[in-house]
Tab-separated table of C-alpha atoms and ligand atoms in Angstrom:
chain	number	residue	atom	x	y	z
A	1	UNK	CA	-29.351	-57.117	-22.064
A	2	UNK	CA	-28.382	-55.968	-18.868
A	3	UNK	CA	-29.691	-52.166	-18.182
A	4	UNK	CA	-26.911	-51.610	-15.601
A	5	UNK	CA	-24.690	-48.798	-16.000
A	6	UNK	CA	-21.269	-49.874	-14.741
A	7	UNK	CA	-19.694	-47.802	-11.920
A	8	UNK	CA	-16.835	-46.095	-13.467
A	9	UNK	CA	-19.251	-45.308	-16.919
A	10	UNK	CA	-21.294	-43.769	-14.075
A	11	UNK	CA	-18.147	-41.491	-12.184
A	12	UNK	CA	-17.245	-40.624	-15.934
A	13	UNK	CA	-20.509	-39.331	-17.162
A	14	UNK	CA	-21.141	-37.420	-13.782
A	15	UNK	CA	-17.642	-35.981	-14.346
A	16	UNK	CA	-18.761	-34.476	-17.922
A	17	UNK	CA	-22.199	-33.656	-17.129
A	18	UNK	CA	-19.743	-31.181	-14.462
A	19	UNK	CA	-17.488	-30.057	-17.162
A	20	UNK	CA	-19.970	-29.170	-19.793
A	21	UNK	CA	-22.383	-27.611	-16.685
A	22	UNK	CA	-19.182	-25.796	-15.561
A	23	UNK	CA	-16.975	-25.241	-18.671
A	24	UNK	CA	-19.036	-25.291	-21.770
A	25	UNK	CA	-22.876	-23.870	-21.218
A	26	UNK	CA	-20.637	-20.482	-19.609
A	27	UNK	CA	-19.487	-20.038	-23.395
A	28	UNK	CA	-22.535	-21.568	-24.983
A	29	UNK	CA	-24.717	-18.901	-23.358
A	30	UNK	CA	-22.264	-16.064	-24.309
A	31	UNK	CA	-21.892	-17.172	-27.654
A	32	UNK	CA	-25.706	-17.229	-28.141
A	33	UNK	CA	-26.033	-13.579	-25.938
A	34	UNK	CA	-23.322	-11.828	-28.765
A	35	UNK	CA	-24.112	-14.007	-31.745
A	36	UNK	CA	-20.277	-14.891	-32.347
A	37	UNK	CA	-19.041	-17.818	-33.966
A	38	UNK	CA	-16.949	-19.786	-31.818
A	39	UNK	CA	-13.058	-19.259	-31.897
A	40	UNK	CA	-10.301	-21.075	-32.695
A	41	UNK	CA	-8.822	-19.903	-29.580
A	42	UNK	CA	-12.008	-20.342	-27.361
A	43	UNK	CA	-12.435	-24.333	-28.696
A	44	UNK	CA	-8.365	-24.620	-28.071
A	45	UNK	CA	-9.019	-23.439	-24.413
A	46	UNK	CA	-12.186	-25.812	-23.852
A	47	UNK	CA	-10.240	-28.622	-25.523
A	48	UNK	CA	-6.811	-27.515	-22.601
A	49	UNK	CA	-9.649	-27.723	-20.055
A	50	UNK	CA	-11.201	-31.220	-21.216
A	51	UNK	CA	-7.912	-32.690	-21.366
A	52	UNK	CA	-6.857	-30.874	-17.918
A	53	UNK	CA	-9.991	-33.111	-16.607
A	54	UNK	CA	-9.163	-36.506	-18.221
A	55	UNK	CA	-12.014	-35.925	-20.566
A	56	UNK	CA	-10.311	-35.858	-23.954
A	57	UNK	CA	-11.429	-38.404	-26.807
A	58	UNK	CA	-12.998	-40.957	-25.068
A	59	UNK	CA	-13.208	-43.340	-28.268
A	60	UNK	CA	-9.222	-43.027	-28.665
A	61	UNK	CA	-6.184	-45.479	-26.438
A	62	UNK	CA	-4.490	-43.781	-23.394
A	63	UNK	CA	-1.212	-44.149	-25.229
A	64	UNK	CA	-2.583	-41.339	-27.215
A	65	UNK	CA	-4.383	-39.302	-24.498
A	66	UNK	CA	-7.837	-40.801	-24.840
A	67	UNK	CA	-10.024	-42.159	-22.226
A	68	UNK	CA	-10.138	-46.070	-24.594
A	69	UNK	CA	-13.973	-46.519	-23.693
A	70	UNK	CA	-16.143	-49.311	-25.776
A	71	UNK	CA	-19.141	-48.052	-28.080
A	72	UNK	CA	-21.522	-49.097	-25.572
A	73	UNK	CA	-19.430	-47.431	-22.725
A	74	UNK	CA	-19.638	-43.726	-24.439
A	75	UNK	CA	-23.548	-44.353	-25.214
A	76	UNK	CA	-24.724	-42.178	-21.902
A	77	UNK	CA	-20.827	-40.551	-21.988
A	78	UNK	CA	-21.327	-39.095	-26.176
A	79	UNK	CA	-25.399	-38.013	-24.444
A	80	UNK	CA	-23.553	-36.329	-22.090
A	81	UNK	CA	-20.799	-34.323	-23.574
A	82	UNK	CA	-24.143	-33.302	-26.355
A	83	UNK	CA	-25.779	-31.507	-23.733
A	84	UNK	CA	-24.259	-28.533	-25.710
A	85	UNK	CA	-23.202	-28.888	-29.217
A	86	UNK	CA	-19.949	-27.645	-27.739
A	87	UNK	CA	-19.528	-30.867	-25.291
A	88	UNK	CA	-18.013	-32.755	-28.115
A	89	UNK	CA	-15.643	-30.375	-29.976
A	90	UNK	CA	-14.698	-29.977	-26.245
A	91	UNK	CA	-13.665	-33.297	-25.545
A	92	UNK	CA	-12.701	-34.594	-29.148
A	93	UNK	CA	-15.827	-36.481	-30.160
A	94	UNK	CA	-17.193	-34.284	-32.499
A	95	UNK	CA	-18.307	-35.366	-36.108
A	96	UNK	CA	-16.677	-36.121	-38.526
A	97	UNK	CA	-13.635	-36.103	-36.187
A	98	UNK	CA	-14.639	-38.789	-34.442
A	99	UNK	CA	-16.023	-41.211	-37.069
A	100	UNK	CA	-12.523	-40.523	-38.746
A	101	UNK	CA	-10.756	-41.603	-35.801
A	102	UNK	CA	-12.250	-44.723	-35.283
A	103	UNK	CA	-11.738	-45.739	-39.160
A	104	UNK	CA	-7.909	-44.915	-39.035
A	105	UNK	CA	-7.640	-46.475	-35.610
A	106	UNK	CA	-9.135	-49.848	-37.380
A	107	UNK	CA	-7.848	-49.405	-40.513
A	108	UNK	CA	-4.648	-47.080	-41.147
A	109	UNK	CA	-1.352	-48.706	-42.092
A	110	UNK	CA	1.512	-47.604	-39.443
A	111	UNK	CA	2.674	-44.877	-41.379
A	112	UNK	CA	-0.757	-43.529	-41.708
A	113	UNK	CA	-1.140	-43.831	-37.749
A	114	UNK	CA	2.095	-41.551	-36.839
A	115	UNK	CA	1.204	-39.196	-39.691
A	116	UNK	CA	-2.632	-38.640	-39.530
A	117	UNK	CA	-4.149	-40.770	-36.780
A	118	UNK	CA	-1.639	-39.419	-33.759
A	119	UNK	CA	-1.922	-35.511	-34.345
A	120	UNK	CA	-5.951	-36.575	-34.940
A	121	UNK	CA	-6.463	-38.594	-31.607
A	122	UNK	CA	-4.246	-35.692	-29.418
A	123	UNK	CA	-6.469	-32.676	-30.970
A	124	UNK	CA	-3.259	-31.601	-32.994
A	125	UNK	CA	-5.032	-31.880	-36.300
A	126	UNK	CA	-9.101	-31.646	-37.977
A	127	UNK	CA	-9.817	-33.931	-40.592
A	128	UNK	CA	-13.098	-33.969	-43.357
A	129	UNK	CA	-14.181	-37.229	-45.105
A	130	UNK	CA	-15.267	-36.301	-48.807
A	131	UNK	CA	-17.802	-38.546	-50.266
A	132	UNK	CA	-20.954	-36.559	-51.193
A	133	UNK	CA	-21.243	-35.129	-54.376
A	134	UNK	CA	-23.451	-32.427	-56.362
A	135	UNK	CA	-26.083	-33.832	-58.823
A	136	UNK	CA	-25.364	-35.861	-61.151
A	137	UNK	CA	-22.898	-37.060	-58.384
A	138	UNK	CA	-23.125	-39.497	-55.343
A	139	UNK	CA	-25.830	-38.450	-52.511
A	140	UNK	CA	-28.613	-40.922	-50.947
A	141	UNK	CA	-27.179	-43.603	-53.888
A	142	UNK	CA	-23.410	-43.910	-52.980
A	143	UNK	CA	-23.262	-45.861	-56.374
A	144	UNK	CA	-23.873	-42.796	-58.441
A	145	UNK	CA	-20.350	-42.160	-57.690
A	146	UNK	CA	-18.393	-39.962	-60.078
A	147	UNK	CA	-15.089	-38.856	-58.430
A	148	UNK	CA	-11.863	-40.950	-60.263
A	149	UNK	CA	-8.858	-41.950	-59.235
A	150	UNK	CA	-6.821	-43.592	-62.281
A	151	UNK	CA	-3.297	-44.722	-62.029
A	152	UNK	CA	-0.700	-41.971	-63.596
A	153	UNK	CA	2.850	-43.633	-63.563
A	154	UNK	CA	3.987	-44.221	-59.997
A	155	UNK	CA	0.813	-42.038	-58.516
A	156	UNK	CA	-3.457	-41.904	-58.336
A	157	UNK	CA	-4.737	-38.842	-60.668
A	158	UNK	CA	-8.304	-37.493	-58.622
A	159	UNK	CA	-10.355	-35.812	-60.210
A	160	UNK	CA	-14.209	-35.429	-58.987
A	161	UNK	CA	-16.518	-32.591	-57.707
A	162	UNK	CA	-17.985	-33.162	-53.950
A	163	UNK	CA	-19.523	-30.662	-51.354
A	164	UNK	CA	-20.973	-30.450	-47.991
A	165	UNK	CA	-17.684	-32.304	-46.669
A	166	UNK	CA	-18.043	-31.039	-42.842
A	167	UNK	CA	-14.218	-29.168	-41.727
A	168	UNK	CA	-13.142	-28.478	-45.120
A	169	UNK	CA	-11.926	-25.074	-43.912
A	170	UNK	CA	-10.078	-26.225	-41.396
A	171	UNK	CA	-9.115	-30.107	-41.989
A	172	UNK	CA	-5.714	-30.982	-42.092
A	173	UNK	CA	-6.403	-33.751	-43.992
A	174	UNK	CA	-9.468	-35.197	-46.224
A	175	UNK	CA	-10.293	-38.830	-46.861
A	176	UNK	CA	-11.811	-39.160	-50.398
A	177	UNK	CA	-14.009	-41.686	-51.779
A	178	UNK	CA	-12.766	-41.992	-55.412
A	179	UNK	CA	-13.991	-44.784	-57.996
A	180	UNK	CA	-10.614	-46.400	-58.889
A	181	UNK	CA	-12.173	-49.779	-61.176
A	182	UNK	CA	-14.151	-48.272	-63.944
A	183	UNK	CA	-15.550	-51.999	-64.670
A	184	UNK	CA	-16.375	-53.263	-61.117
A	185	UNK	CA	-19.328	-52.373	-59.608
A	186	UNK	CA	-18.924	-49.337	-57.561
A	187	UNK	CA	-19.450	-51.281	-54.183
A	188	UNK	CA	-15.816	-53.294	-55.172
A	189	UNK	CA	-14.549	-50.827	-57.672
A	190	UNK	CA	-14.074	-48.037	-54.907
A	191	UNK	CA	-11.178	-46.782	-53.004
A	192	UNK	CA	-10.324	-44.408	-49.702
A	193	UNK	CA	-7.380	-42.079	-50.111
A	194	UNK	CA	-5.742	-39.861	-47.803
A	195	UNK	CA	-4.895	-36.261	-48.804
A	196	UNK	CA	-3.182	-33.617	-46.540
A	197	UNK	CA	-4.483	-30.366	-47.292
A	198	UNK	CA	-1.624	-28.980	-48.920
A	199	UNK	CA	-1.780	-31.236	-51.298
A	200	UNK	CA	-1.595	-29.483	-55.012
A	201	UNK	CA	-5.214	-30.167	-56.808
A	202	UNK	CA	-7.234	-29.426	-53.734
A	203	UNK	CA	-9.676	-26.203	-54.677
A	204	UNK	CA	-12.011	-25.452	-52.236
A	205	UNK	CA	-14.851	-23.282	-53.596
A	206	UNK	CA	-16.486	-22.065	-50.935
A	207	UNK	CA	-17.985	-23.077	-47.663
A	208	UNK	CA	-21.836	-24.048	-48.470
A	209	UNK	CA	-23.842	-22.006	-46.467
A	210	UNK	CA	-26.822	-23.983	-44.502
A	211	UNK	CA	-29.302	-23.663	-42.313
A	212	UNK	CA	-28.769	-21.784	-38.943
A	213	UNK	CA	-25.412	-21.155	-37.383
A	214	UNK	CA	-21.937	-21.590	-38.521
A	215	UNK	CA	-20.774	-24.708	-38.028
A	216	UNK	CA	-17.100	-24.722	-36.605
A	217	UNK	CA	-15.065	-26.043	-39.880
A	218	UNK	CA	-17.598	-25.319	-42.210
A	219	UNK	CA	-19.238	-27.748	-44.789
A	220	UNK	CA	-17.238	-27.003	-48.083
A	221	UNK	CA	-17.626	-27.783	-51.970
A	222	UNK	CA	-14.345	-29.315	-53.441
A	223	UNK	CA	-12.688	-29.544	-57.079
A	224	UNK	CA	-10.395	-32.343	-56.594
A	225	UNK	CA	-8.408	-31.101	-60.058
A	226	UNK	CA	-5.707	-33.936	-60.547
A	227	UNK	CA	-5.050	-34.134	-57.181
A	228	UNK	CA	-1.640	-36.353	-57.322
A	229	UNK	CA	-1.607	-39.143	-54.850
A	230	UNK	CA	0.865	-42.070	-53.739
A	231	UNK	CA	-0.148	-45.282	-53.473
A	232	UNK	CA	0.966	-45.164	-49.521
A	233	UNK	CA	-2.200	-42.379	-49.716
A	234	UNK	CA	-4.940	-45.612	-49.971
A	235	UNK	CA	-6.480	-46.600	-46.454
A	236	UNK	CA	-6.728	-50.296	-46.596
A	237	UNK	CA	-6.751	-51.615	-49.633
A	238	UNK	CA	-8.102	-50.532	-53.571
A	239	UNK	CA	-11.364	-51.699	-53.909
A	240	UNK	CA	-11.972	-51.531	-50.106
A	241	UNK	CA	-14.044	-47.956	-49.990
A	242	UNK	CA	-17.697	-48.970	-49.493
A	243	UNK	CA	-16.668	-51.549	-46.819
A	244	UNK	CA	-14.288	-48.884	-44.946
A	245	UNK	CA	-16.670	-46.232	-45.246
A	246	UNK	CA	-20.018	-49.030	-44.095
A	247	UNK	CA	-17.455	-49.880	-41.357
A	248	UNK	CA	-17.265	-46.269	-40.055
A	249	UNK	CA	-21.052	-44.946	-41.050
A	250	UNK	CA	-22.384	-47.713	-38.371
A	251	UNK	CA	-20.719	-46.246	-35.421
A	252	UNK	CA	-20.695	-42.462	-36.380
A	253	UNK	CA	-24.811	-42.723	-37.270
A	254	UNK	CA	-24.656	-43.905	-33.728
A	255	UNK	CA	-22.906	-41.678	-32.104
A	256	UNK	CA	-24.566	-38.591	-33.817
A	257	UNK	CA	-27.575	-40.694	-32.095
A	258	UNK	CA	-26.229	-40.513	-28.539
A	259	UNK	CA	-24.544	-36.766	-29.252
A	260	UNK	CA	-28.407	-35.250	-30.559
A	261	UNK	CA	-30.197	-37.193	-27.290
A	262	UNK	CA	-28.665	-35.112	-25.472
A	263	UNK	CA	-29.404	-31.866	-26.785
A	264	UNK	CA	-33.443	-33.477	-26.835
A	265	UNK	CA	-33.118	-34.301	-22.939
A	266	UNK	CA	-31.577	-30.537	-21.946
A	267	UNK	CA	-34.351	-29.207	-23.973
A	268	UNK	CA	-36.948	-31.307	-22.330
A	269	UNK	CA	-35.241	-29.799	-19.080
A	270	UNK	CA	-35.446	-26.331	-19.988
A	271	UNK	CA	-39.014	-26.528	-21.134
A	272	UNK	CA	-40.164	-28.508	-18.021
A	273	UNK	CA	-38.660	-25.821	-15.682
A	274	UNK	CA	-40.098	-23.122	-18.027
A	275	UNK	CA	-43.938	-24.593	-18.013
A	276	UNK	CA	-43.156	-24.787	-13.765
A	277	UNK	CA	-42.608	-21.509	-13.905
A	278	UNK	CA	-44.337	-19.492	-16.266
A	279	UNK	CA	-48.448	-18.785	-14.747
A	280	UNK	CA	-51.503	-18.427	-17.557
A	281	UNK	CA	-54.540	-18.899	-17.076
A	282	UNK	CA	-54.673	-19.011	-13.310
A	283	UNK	CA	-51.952	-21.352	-12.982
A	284	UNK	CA	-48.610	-22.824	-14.543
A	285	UNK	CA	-48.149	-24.221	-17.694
A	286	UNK	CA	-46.954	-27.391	-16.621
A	287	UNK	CA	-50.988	-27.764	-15.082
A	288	UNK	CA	-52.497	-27.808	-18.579
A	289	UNK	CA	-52.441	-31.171	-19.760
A	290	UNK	CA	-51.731	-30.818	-23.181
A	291	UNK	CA	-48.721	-29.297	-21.879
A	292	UNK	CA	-48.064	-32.353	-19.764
A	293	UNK	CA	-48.292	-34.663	-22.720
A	294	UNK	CA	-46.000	-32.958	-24.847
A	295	UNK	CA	-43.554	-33.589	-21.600
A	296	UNK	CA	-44.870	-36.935	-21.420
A	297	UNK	CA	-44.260	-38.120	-25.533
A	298	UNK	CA	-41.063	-36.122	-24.984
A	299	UNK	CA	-40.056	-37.998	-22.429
A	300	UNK	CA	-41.066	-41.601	-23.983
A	301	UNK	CA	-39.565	-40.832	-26.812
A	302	UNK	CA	-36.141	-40.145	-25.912
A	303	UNK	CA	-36.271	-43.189	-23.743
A	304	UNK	CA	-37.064	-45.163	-26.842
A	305	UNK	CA	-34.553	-43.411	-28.867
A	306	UNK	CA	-32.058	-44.255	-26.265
A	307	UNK	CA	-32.877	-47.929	-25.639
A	308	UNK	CA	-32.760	-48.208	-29.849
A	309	UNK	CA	-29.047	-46.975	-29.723
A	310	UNK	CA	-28.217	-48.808	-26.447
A	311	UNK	CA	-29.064	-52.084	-28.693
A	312	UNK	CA	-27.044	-51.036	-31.722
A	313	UNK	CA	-23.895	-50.515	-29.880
A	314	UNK	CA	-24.075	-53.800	-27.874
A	315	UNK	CA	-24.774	-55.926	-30.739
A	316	UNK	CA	-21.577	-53.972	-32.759
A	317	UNK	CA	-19.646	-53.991	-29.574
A	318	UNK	CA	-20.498	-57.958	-30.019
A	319	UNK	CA	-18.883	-57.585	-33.481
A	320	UNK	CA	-22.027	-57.848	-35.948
A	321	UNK	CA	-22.590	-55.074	-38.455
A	322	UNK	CA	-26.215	-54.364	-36.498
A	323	UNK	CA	-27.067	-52.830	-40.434
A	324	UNK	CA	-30.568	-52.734	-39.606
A	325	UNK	CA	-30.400	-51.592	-35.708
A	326	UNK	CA	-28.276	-49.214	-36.610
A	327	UNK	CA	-30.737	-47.527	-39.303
A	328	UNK	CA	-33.604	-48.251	-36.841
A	329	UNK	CA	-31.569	-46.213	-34.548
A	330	UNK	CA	-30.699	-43.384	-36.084
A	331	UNK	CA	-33.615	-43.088	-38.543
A	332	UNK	CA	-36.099	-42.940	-34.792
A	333	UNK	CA	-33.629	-40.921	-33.124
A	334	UNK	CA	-33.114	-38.427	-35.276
A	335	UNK	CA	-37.011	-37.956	-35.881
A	336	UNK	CA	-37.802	-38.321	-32.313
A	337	UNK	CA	-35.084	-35.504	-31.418
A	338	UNK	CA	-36.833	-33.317	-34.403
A	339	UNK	CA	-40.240	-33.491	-32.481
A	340	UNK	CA	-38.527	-33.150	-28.731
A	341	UNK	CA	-37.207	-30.166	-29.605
A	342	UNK	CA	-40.329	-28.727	-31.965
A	343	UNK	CA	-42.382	-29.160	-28.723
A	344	UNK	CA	-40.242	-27.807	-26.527
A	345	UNK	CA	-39.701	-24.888	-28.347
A	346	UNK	CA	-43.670	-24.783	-28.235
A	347	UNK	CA	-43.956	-24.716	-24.588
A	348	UNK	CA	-41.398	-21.922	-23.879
A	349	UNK	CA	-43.676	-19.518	-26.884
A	350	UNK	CA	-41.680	-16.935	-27.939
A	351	UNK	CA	-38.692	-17.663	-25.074
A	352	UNK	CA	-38.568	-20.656	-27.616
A	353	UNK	CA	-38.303	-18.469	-30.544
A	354	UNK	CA	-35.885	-16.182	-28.948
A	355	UNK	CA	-31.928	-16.384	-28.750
A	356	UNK	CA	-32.215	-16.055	-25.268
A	357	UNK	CA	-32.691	-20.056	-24.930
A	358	UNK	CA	-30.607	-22.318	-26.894
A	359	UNK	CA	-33.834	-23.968	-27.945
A	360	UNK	CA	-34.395	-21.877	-31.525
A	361	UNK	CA	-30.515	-23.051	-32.471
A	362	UNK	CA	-30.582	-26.671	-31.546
A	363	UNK	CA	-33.964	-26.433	-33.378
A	364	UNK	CA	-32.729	-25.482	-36.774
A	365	UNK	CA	-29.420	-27.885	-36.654
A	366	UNK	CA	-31.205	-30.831	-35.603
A	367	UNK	CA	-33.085	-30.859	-39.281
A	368	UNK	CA	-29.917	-31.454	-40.588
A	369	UNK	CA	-29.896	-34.682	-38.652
A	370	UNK	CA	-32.504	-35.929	-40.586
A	371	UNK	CA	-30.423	-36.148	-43.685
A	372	UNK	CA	-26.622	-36.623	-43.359
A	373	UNK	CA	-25.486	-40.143	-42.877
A	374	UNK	CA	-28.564	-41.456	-44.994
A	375	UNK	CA	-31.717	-39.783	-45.019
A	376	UNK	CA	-34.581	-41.247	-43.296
A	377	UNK	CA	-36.176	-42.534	-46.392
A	378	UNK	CA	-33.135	-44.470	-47.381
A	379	UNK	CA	-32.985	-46.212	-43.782
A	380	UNK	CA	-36.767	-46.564	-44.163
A	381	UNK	CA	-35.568	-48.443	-47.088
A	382	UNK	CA	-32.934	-50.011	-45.488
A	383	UNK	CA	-35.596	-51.440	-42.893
A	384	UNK	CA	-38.214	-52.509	-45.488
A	385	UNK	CA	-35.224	-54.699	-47.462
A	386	UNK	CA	-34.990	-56.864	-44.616
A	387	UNK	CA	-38.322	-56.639	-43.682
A	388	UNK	CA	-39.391	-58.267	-46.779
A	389	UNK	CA	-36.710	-60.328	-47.519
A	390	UNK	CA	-37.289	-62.111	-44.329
A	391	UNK	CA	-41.483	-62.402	-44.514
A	392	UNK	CA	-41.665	-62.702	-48.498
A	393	UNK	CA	-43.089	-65.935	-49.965
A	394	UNK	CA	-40.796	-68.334	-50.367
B	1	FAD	C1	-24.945	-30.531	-42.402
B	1	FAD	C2	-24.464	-31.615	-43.339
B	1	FAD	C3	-23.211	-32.171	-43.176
B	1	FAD	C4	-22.753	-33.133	-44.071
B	1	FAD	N1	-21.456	-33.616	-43.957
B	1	FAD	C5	-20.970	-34.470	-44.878
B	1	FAD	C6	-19.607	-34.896	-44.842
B	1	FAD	O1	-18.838	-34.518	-43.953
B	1	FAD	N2	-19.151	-35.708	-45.827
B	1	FAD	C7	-19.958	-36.150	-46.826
B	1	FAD	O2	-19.480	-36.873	-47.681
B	1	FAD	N3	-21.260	-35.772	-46.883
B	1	FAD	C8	-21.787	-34.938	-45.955
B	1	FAD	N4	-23.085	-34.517	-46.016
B	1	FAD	C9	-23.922	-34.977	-47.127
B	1	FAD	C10	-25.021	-35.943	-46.717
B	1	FAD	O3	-24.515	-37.168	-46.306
B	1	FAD	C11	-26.012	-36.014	-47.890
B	1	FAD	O4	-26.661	-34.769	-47.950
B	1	FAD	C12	-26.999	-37.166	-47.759
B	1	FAD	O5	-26.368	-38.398	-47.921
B	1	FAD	C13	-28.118	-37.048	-48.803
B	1	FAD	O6	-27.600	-36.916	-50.091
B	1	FAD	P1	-28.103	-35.711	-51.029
B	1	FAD	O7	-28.012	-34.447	-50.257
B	1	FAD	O8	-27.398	-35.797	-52.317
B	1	FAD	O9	-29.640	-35.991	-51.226
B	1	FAD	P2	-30.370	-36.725	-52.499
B	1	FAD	O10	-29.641	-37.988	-52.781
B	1	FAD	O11	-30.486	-35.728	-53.597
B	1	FAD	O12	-31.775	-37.035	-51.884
B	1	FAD	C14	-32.708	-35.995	-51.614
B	1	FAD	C15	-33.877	-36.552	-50.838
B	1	FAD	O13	-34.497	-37.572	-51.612
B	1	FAD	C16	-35.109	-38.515	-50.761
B	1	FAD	N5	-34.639	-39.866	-51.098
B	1	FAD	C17	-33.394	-40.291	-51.412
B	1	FAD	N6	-33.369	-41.601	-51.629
B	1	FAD	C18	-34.633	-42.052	-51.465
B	1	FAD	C19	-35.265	-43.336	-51.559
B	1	FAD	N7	-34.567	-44.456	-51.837
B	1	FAD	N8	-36.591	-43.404	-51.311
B	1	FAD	C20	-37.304	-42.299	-51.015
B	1	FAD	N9	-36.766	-41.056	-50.916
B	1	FAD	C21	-35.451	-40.950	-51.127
B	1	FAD	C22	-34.710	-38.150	-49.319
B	1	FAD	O14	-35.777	-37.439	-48.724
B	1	FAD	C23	-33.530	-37.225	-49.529
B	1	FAD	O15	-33.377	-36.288	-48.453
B	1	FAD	C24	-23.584	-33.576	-45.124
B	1	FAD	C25	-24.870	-33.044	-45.244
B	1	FAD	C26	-25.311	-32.068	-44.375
B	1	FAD	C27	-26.691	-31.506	-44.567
């Protein structure tokens, strides 16, 4: 692998470390000081000044306004738009946002491009991808599917129970997984439709509430009660809904990988300048060497974490499914940002604790990381698969 960082990668990520410096820690800081959600106004005014900057969805084509990097270009860009957790609904590269785009872009018929992926890719529209379900339902074992989809006449009737699908309050539009082949396993027997919201048989419950702060868009529970559907609805092809849904879980684990480092490396900033600083015990902090070593593993870690994802992207940038890099990646990454930011809270004591640092709320989101998109057991298991399969007798 070469460790070089291209020029213009390098112009573009000094360009957003400025515009999240500039633009988004200003509103970070007063959202944190009040305690206010953000706005739909404030995130439309970030998203004008992003776009003002040439900073808007870096994933997407510049036919449609986006900046048309590769998966390993946006590795340090996605780390540095997630300085804030802001950075990325800033500059359209939020989750699940994101991860949506780059299925449609791969996989929507033309129709589905002017009508869903265009508004998507310009910031016109939110989407939500609905797969999880409530016990008995589909969680860690995607087969445990329940959600249906059986042909009525000319249309798909869909009727299933799911939750925690992230922008429900505000998506435009959801993509569904929906078992559509009672007999085939659920790995062939499984199907992606498209549903604008408007759609009559969409009832959203409520929006789940979890731990720490809102999350803009919410993560709602969803009775999909015979939700009619044309065949033009299905992305790609009936029977095609694990392998769409594999094809976009590789990149978004990923990118939630690059998005959550760097969170972990502004915390590791914040508490290195607060140990500096702050005198006990006849000198600073940052003298102790326990202190030090928390900076140290810190500091290790994240470099690990960030050499895991750099591998991941190259070898799916080199068009291989990377199954087990990926889970490497994002099971490490998302443990190592977990113990970043528990130390770092440590070092800055009750400043930690305290709203006046972002430290407390990156804290209680990041746990989160450590289950959506596969929980670290499951890519433990993932791992262990291959592991053995490769090594066992015979
Ligand atoms: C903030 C947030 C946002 C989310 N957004 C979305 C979304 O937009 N769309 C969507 O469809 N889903 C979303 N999810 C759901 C998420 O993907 C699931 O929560 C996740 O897949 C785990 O499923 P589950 O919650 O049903 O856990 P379960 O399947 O009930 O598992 C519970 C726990 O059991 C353990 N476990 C599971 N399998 C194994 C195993 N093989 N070996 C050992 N231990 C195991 C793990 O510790 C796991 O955490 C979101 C979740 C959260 C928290």
């Amino acid at each position: 692998m070469d460790f070089s960082r291209p020029r213009h990668i390098e112009a573009i990520v000094h360009r957003v470390r400025q515009f999240v410096d500039a633009q988004v820690i200003p509103l970070e800081t007063d959202l944190l000081r009040t305690g206010a959600d953000l706005s739909m106004d404030q995130l439309q005014d970030l998203r004008a000044a992003a776009k003002a900057a040439g900073l808007w969805a870096p994933t997407m084509p510049s036919e449609w306004g986006g900046m048309g990097l590769t998966i390993q270009e946006i590795v340090p860009v996605f780390e540095a738009a997630g300085r804030s957790l802001l950075g990325p609904l800033a500059m359209g590269c939020a989750a699940p946002d994101e991860g949506n785009l780059h299925l449609l872009h791969h996989w929507a018929n033309a129709e589905q491009v002017e009508r869903y992926l265009v508004p998507l890719a310009r910031g016109e529209a939110f989407s939500a991808f609905s797969m999880t379900e409530p016990p008995p339902g589909a969680g860690s074992d995607p087969r445990m599917i329940q959600t249906s989809a059986r042909h009525d006449g000319d249309a798909w009737l869909i009727n299933g129970h799911k939750w925690l699908t992230t922008n429900g309050e505000i998506a435009d539009f959801f993509i569904i997984m929906a078992r559509t082949d009672m007999e085939a396993h659920p790995y062939q027997g499984c199907t992606l439709f498209i549903a604008p919201r408007d759609a009559p048989g969409i009832n959203i419950l409520r929006d789940v509430p979890v731990m720490g702060a809102k999350d803009f868009g919410g993560h709602v529970e969803i009775i999909y009660d015979n939700l009619r559907l044309p065949d033009s609805a299905i992305l790609g092809e009936a029977g095609q809904g694990f392998m769409l849904a594999q094809a976009r879980l590789g990149p978004a684990r990923l990118t939630h990988c690059m998005r959550w480092t760097g969170i972990a490396q502004r915390a590791l900033e914040i508490a290195a300048q607060y140990a500096s600083e702050r005198e006990a015990f006849g000198g600073p902090l940052a003298a102790h060497q326990s202190v030090q070593w928390m900076l140290a593993d810190s500091a290790m870690e994240l470099k690990m974490g960030r050499l895991l994802t750099q591998e991941a992207a190259w070898l799916l940038a080199q068009g291989e499914q990377a199954r087990v890099e990926t889970s490497i990646a994002k099971l490490q990454v998302s443990e190592i940002v977990c113990r970043v930011l528990d130390r770092c809270v440590q070092i800055c004591g009750g400043r930690g604790i305290s709203r006046d640092l972002p430290l407390s709320t990156w804290y209680e989101k990041a746990r989160a990381f450590r289950i959506y998109d596969g929980a670290s057991e499951v890519h433990r298991m993932v791992v262990a698969r291959d592991v053995i399969k490769r090594y066992s007798a015979g």
